[in-house]
Coordinates of C-alpha atoms in Angstrom, one line a residue:
X298 CA 114.0 133.9 90.2
X299 CA 113.4 135.5 86.9
X300 CA 111.8 138.5 85.4
X301 CA 108.2 138.0 84.2
X302 CA 108.1 136.2 80.9
X303 CA 106.8 133.1 79.2
X304 CA 106.7 129.8 81.1
X305 CA 108.5 127.1 79.2
X306 CA 106.8 123.9 78.2
X307 CA 108.5 120.6 77.9
X308 CA 108.5 118.6 74.7
X309 CA 107.9 114.8 75.0
X310 CA 111.0 112.8 74.7
X311 CA 112.5 109.4 75.5
X312 CA 112.1 106.0 73.8
X313 CA 109.3 103.7 74.7
X314 CA 110.0 100.7 76.8
X315 CA 110.0 97.3 75.2
X316 CA 110.0 93.7 76.6
X317 CA 111.7 90.6 75.4
X318 CA 111.6 87.0 76.4
X319 CA 113.4 83.8 75.5
X320 CA 112.0 80.4 74.7
X321 CA 113.6 77.1 75.5
X322 CA 114.5 74.6 72.8
X323 CA 115.5 70.9 72.6
X324 CA 118.1 68.9 70.7
X325 CA 117.8 65.7 68.8
X326 CA 119.8 62.8 70.2
X327 CA 121.2 60.1 67.8
X328 CA 123.8 57.7 69.1
X329 CA 123.8 54.1 67.8
X330 CA 126.5 52.9 70.2
X331 CA 125.6 51.4 73.6
X332 CA 125.2 54.4 75.9
X333 CA 127.5 54.9 78.8
X334 CA 125.9 55.7 82.2
X335 CA 126.9 59.4 81.8
X336 CA 125.6 59.6 78.3
X337 CA 122.3 57.9 79.3
X338 CA 121.9 60.5 82.0
X339 CA 122.4 63.3 79.4
X340 CA 119.9 61.7 77.1
X341 CA 117.4 61.5 80.0
X342 CA 118.0 65.1 80.8
X343 CA 117.4 66.1 77.1
X344 CA 114.3 63.9 77.0
X345 CA 113.0 65.7 80.1
X346 CA 113.7 69.1 78.6
X347 CA 111.9 68.1 75.3
X348 CA 108.9 66.9 77.2
X349 CA 108.8 70.0 79.4
X350 CA 108.9 72.2 76.3
X351 CA 106.0 70.2 74.8
X352 CA 104.1 70.5 78.0
X353 CA 104.6 74.3 78.1
X354 CA 103.4 74.6 74.5
X355 CA 100.3 72.5 75.3
X356 CA 99.6 74.5 78.5
X357 CA 99.9 77.8 76.5
X358 CA 97.4 76.5 74.0
X359 CA 95.0 75.5 76.7
X360 CA 95.5 78.7 78.7
X361 CA 97.2 76.8 81.5
X362 CA 100.6 78.4 81.3
X363 CA 102.2 78.1 84.8
X364 CA 103.6 81.3 86.3
X365 CA 107.2 80.2 85.8
X366 CA 106.6 79.6 82.1
X367 CA 105.3 83.1 81.8
X368 CA 108.6 84.6 83.0
X369 CA 107.7 84.8 86.6
X370 CA 110.2 83.6 89.2
X371 CA 109.7 80.2 90.7
X372 CA 109.6 80.4 94.5
X373 CA 111.8 77.7 96.1
X374 CA 110.2 75.2 98.5
X375 CA 112.6 76.4 101.1
X376 CA 113.8 80.0 100.7
X377 CA 116.4 79.5 103.4
X378 CA 118.4 77.3 101.1
X379 CA 118.5 79.6 98.1
X380 CA 120.4 82.9 98.0
X381 CA 118.0 85.9 97.5
X382 CA 118.1 88.6 94.8
X383 CA 120.6 91.4 94.8
X384 CA 119.9 95.0 95.9
X385 CA 118.1 97.1 93.3
X386 CA 118.2 100.8 92.3
X387 CA 114.4 101.2 92.7
X388 CA 112.2 98.9 94.7
X389 CA 109.4 96.9 93.2
X390 CA 106.5 95.2 94.8
X391 CA 106.3 91.4 94.9
X392 CA 105.3 89.6 91.7
X393 CA 102.6 87.9 93.8
X394 CA 100.8 91.2 94.5
X395 CA 98.3 92.5 91.9
X396 CA 96.5 95.4 93.6
X397 CA 96.0 98.1 91.0
X398 CA 93.9 101.1 90.1
X399 CA 90.8 100.7 88.0
X400 CA 91.4 102.8 84.9
X401 CA 89.1 104.7 82.5
X402 CA 89.9 107.4 79.8
X403 CA 90.1 110.3 82.2
X404 CA 90.6 108.9 85.7
X405 CA 91.7 105.9 87.7
X406 CA 90.2 104.6 91.0
X407 CA 92.1 103.7 94.2
X408 CA 91.4 100.1 95.4
X409 CA 90.3 101.3 98.9
X410 CA 89.0 97.8 99.8
X411 CA 92.5 96.2 99.4
X412 CA 94.7 98.8 101.2
X413 CA 95.9 99.1 104.8
X414 CA 96.4 102.0 107.1
X415 CA 95.6 105.6 105.9
X416 CA 98.5 106.4 103.5
X417 CA 97.8 105.5 99.9
X418 CA 100.9 104.3 98.0
X419 CA 101.7 106.9 95.4
X420 CA 101.4 104.3 92.6
X421 CA 97.8 103.7 93.7
X422 CA 96.7 107.2 94.4
X423 CA 93.6 108.0 92.3
X424 CA 94.1 110.2 89.3
X425 CA 91.8 112.6 87.4
X426 CA 92.8 114.8 84.5
X427 CA 91.1 116.8 81.9
X428 CA 93.3 116.3 78.8
X429 CA 95.9 113.8 79.6
X430 CA 99.1 113.8 81.8
X431 CA 101.7 116.2 80.4
X432 CA 105.4 115.4 80.1
X433 CA 107.2 118.3 81.8
X434 CA 110.9 118.9 82.2
X435 CA 111.4 120.1 85.8
X436 CA 114.5 122.1 84.8
X437 CA 112.4 124.2 82.4
X438 CA 109.2 124.4 84.5
X439 CA 108.4 127.8 86.0
X440 CA 105.8 129.2 88.5
X441 CA 104.7 132.7 87.8
X442 CA 103.0 134.7 90.6
X443 CA 101.6 138.0 89.5
X444 CA 98.5 140.2 89.5
X445 CA 97.8 142.3 92.7
X446 CA 101.4 141.9 93.9
X447 CA 104.2 144.4 94.5
X448 CA 106.8 142.3 92.6
X449 CA 105.7 139.8 89.9
X450 CA 108.1 136.9 90.1
X451 CA 108.9 133.7 88.1
X452 CA 110.2 130.9 90.3
X453 CA 112.2 127.9 89.2
X454 CA 111.6 124.5 90.9
X455 CA 115.1 124.7 92.5
X456 CA 114.3 128.2 93.9
X457 CA 111.0 127.0 95.4
X458 CA 112.8 124.1 97.1
X459 CA 115.1 126.5 98.9
X460 CA 112.2 128.0 100.9
X461 CA 111.4 126.4 104.3
X462 CA 109.6 123.1 103.6
X463 CA 106.4 121.9 105.2
X464 CA 104.9 118.3 105.2
X465 CA 101.4 117.4 106.1
X466 CA 99.1 114.4 105.6
X467 CA 95.8 115.1 103.9
X468 CA 93.2 113.4 101.7
X469 CA 92.3 114.6 98.3
X470 CA 88.8 113.7 96.9
X471 CA 87.4 114.4 93.5
X472 CA 84.0 116.1 93.9
X473 CA 82.6 113.5 91.5
X474 CA 83.5 110.7 93.8
X475 CA 80.4 108.5 94.2
X476 CA 78.6 110.7 91.7
X477 CA 77.3 107.7 89.8
X478 CA 75.4 106.7 92.9
X479 CA 72.9 109.6 92.8
X480 CA 70.3 107.7 90.8
X481 CA 71.1 104.0 91.3
X482 CA 73.5 101.7 93.1
X483 CA 75.8 101.5 90.1
X484 CA 79.3 100.6 91.5
X485 CA 79.9 97.0 92.3
X486 CA 82.9 97.5 94.7
X487 CA 84.1 100.1 97.1
X488 CA 86.7 101.0 94.5
X489 CA 84.0 101.8 92.0
X490 CA 81.8 103.7 94.4
X491 CA 84.4 105.6 96.4
X492 CA 87.8 105.2 94.7
X493 CA 88.3 108.8 93.8
X494 CA 89.9 109.7 97.1
X495 CA 93.3 109.0 98.5
X496 CA 95.6 110.2 101.3
X497 CA 99.3 111.1 101.1
X498 CA 101.9 113.0 102.9
X499 CA 102.5 116.1 100.9
X500 CA 105.7 118.3 101.0
X501 CA 106.3 121.7 99.7
X502 CA 106.3 125.4 100.6
X503 CA 103.5 127.3 102.3
X504 CA 101.6 129.6 99.9
X505 CA 101.8 132.4 102.5
X506 CA 105.6 132.2 102.2
X507 CA 105.5 132.8 98.5
X508 CA 102.9 135.6 98.8
X509 CA 105.1 137.4 101.3
X510 CA 108.0 137.0 98.8
X511 CA 106.1 138.7 96.0
X512 CA 104.3 141.3 98.3
X513 CA 100.6 140.4 98.0
X514 CA 98.5 143.6 98.1
X515 CA 95.7 144.0 100.7
X516 CA 93.0 144.2 98.1
X517 CA 93.9 140.7 96.7
X518 CA 90.9 138.6 97.7
X519 CA 91.0 135.8 95.0
X520 CA 93.7 133.8 93.4
X521 CA 93.6 132.1 89.9
X522 CA 95.5 128.9 89.8
X523 CA 96.5 127.5 86.4
X524 CA 98.0 124.2 85.3
X525 CA 100.4 123.3 82.5
X526 CA 98.3 120.5 81.1
X527 CA 96.7 120.6 77.7
X528 CA 93.4 121.7 79.3
X529 CA 95.2 124.6 81.1
X530 CA 93.0 123.7 84.1
X531 CA 92.1 126.9 86.0
X532 CA 90.2 127.6 89.2
X533 CA 89.4 130.7 91.2
X534 CA 90.4 130.4 94.9
X535 CA 89.2 132.7 97.7
X536 CA 92.4 133.6 99.5
X537 CA 91.0 134.1 103.0
X538 CA 89.8 130.5 103.1
X539 CA 93.1 128.9 102.2
X540 CA 96.0 131.0 103.6
X541 CA 96.3 128.9 106.8
X542 CA 96.9 125.6 105.1
X543 CA 97.6 125.9 101.3
X544 CA 100.8 124.4 100.1
X545 CA 102.7 124.5 96.8
X546 CA 103.9 120.9 96.7
X547 CA 106.8 119.1 94.9
X548 CA 106.8 115.8 96.8
X549 CA 104.4 113.0 97.8
X550 CA 105.1 110.3 100.4
X551 CA 108.8 111.3 100.6
X552 CA 109.5 111.3 96.8
X553 CA 108.9 113.7 93.9
X554 CA 105.3 113.9 92.8
X555 CA 104.2 111.3 90.3
X556 CA 103.4 112.7 86.8
X557 CA 99.7 111.9 87.3
X558 CA 99.8 113.8 90.6
X559 CA 101.1 117.0 89.1
X560 CA 104.8 116.6 88.6
X561 CA 106.8 118.7 89.2
X562 CA 104.5 121.1 91.1
X563 CA 100.9 121.1 92.4
X564 CA 98.6 123.1 94.7
X565 CA 97.3 121.5 97.8
X566 CA 94.2 122.8 99.5
X567 CA 93.5 120.4 102.3
X568 CA 89.8 119.4 102.5
X569 CA 88.8 121.0 99.3
X570 CA 87.5 119.3 96.2
X571 CA 90.2 117.7 94.1
X572 CA 89.9 119.9 91.0
X573 CA 90.8 123.0 93.0
X574 CA 94.1 121.4 93.9
X575 CA 95.6 122.4 90.6
X576 CA 98.2 120.0 89.2
X577 CA 101.2 120.8 87.0
X578 CA 101.0 124.3 88.6
X579 CA 102.5 127.1 86.5
X580 CA 100.7 130.3 87.4
X581 CA 99.1 132.0 90.3
X582 CA 97.4 135.4 89.7
X583 CA 96.0 137.5 92.5
X584 CA 92.9 139.6 91.9
X585 CA 89.9 141.2 93.6
X586 CA 87.1 138.8 92.2
X587 CA 86.7 135.3 90.8
X588 CA 87.5 134.8 87.1
X589 CA 84.4 132.6 86.4
X590 CA 86.3 130.1 84.4
X591 CA 84.7 127.2 82.5
X592 CA 85.5 124.8 85.4
X593 CA 83.6 126.8 87.9
X594 CA 80.6 127.8 85.8
X595 CA 79.6 125.1 83.3
X596 CA 81.4 122.5 85.4
X597 CA 81.8 121.7 89.1
X598 CA 78.6 123.4 90.2
X599 CA 75.7 121.7 92.1
X600 CA 72.4 121.9 90.3
X601 CA 69.5 122.3 92.8
X602 CA 65.9 121.2 92.6
X603 CA 64.7 124.7 91.8
X604 CA 67.0 125.0 88.8
X605 CA 69.6 127.2 90.4
X606 CA 73.2 126.0 90.8
X607 CA 75.4 126.2 93.9
X608 CA 78.8 127.6 92.9
X609 CA 82.2 127.5 94.7
X610 CA 81.2 124.6 97.0
X611 CA 84.8 123.7 97.7
X612 CA 84.7 121.8 101.0
X613 CA 84.3 118.0 100.9
X614 CA 81.8 117.2 103.6
X615 CA 82.1 114.3 106.1
X616 CA 81.9 110.9 104.4
X617 CA 82.6 107.2 105.2
X618 CA 82.6 103.8 103.6
X619 CA 82.9 100.3 104.8
X620 CA 85.7 98.7 102.8
X621 CA 85.3 95.2 104.3
X622 CA 82.9 93.5 103.9
X623 CA 82.0 95.5 100.8
X624 CA 80.7 95.0 97.3
X625 CA 82.1 92.1 95.3
X626 CA 83.4 90.3 98.4
X627 CA 82.1 87.2 100.1
X628 CA 82.2 86.4 103.8
X629 CA 82.0 83.2 105.9
X630 CA 79.7 82.7 108.9
X631 CA 81.4 83.5 112.3
X632 CA 83.5 86.4 113.4
X633 CA 83.9 89.3 111.0
X634 CA 85.7 92.6 111.6
X635 CA 83.9 95.4 109.8
X636 CA 86.5 97.9 108.6
X637 CA 86.4 101.1 106.7
X638 CA 87.5 104.7 106.1
X639 CA 86.0 108.1 107.2
X640 CA 87.1 111.6 106.4
X641 CA 85.9 115.2 106.4
X642 CA 87.1 118.4 104.7
X643 CA 86.0 120.3 107.8
X644 CA 88.6 118.7 110.1
X645 CA 89.0 115.6 112.2
X646 CA 86.6 112.7 112.3
X647 CA 85.2 112.6 115.9
X648 CA 83.2 109.4 115.7
X649 CA 81.9 106.7 113.4
X650 CA 78.8 104.4 114.0
X651 CA 78.0 101.2 112.2
X652 CA 74.6 99.5 111.5
X653 CA 74.2 95.9 110.4
X654 CA 70.4 96.2 110.0
X655 CA 70.0 99.0 107.5
X656 CA 70.1 101.9 109.9
X657 CA 67.6 100.7 112.5
X658 CA 70.2 100.4 115.2
X659 CA 73.8 101.8 115.5
X660 CA 76.9 100.8 117.4
X661 CA 80.0 103.0 117.9
X662 CA 83.1 101.9 115.9
X663 CA 86.6 102.1 117.2
X664 CA 88.7 104.8 115.5
X665 CA 92.3 103.8 114.7
X666 CA 95.2 106.2 115.3
X667 CA 96.3 108.4 113.8
X668 CA 93.2 110.6 113.8
X669 CA 94.4 113.7 111.8
X670 CA 92.4 116.7 110.4
X671 CA 91.3 116.4 106.8
X672 CA 92.8 112.9 106.5
X673 CA 91.5 109.4 106.1
X674 CA 90.7 107.7 109.4
X675 CA 90.4 104.0 109.9
X676 CA 87.5 102.5 111.9
X677 CA 86.6 98.9 112.9
X678 CA 83.9 97.0 114.7
X679 CA 83.7 93.3 115.7
X680 CA 80.6 91.5 114.4
X681 CA 79.3 87.9 114.3
X682 CA 77.5 86.9 111.2
X683 CA 75.3 83.8 111.3
X684 CA 74.2 83.6 107.7
X685 CA 71.3 86.0 107.9
X686 CA 70.4 88.9 105.5
X687 CA 72.2 92.0 106.7
X688 CA 72.6 95.6 105.4
X689 CA 75.9 97.2 106.5
X690 CA 76.2 101.0 106.8
X691 CA 78.6 103.5 108.4
X692 CA 78.0 107.1 109.3
X693 CA 80.6 109.6 110.6
X694 CA 80.5 112.9 112.5
X695 CA 83.3 115.4 112.3
X696 CA 84.7 117.8 114.9
X697 CA 82.3 120.6 113.8
X698 CA 79.3 118.4 114.6
X699 CA 78.4 117.8 110.9
X700 CA 76.9 114.3 110.4
X701 CA 77.0 112.3 107.2
X702 CA 73.5 112.3 105.8
X703 CA 71.3 109.5 104.8
X704 CA 70.6 109.1 101.1
X705 CA 67.0 110.3 101.7
X706 CA 68.1 113.4 103.6
X707 CA 70.7 114.3 101.0
X708 CA 68.2 114.0 98.1
X709 CA 65.6 116.0 100.1
X710 CA 67.9 119.0 100.0
X711 CA 69.9 118.5 96.8
X712 CA 67.4 116.7 94.5
X713 CA 68.3 114.1 91.8
X714 CA 69.9 116.4 89.2
X715 CA 73.2 116.8 90.8
X716 CA 76.4 114.8 90.3
X717 CA 79.1 116.4 92.6
X718 CA 79.5 116.2 96.4
X719 CA 77.6 113.0 97.0
X720 CA 78.3 112.0 100.5
X721 CA 75.3 109.9 101.5
X722 CA 75.6 106.8 103.7
X723 CA 76.7 103.8 101.7
X724 CA 74.8 100.5 102.1
X725 CA 76.2 97.0 101.4
X726 CA 73.7 94.0 101.5
X727 CA 75.0 90.7 102.7
X728 CA 73.1 87.8 101.2
X729 CA 72.7 84.4 103.0
X730 CA 75.5 82.9 100.9
X731 CA 77.9 85.6 102.1
X732 CA 77.9 87.6 98.8
X733 CA 78.0 91.4 99.3
X734 CA 76.1 93.8 97.0
X735 CA 75.7 97.5 96.6
X736 CA 72.2 98.6 97.4
X737 CA 70.1 101.7 98.2
X738 CA 67.9 101.7 101.2

């Protein structure tokens, strides 16, 4: 711990990565003597190589380059007859797997429709940032806690990691998740409509532990959290609402935070909108009232039909989405298992119901363990599709009794001028040819 002072920033460093490849060549063969059997075999080999190289060049021109010609390993016909690769310092996924985030200038979307279980791999966890991902040296990074405290303190990362650690599984959802769906069914896939949410196991130190260390004063009712990114992202947090669960995290899914997830330090407020979970955390200031920062006045407010705006709507309400069958997919007649995810910032998901006829009738879905508070929960339902038109929907109810609203009910209260906190029931239309589309009903 240090006396109060400036918090250091890291300077970008390190060379960029580069890739190299080799190309095969061939040799000319000229021997006027009668070839011996061994020489004839060599010539045949060289001829084969030359022809192979010609084929590769032709394939490249025609866009038909085989995987092995593009530098990918060639799988053996019988892997039991070929020694495998050696151990590696850091694991990589199979070259045959291509699941990835969908990237834009300020965010990337988790491919919910192609994942399994409830834990999102760190490499596929959605990201949202306001001025890029900063490069931060953890040895120089500091966390300042000051304001209405008895002892303002600057913590190093090493000092924070000496406190008792806590791990918990929780989802994070951007308040703008599904925001494009307010006016029209814009997203083509579940990744595009709902990809700004992910679940991880987060590890760090309880906020209450740190507040005891600095001696938070009784009159401290709000906390300003500030990040080290170029936007200096800041949000005002009401202390009474977060003390039981808030974590200052340095790890995700058993490893250090990824840079896009706030490395080396982030705030975790389970169940609250993503922007309040400040990444690259560098400062916590305690005060008696909110600071009314840009991100909680001109941004991240909910415009209502009467022209007023709801402010400090932190909690992400109950929501669900069918991930299979979902937009962009195609199904075959016969047995289909309908699968999806449900979650609520209020606590556990208590039940999920599924409709295959656009909401006229509903059937209870089976919830898959684990069913944890403020965490993604898997659900499923067996269904037989015989080629008819169908509209698939899911709706969830959380442990407080809050039920996910229909689109009509949500718009009846919130109007059409909002963008954040869209949690209406999602509809997928199955056409007779098995194609699945995003629709509004």
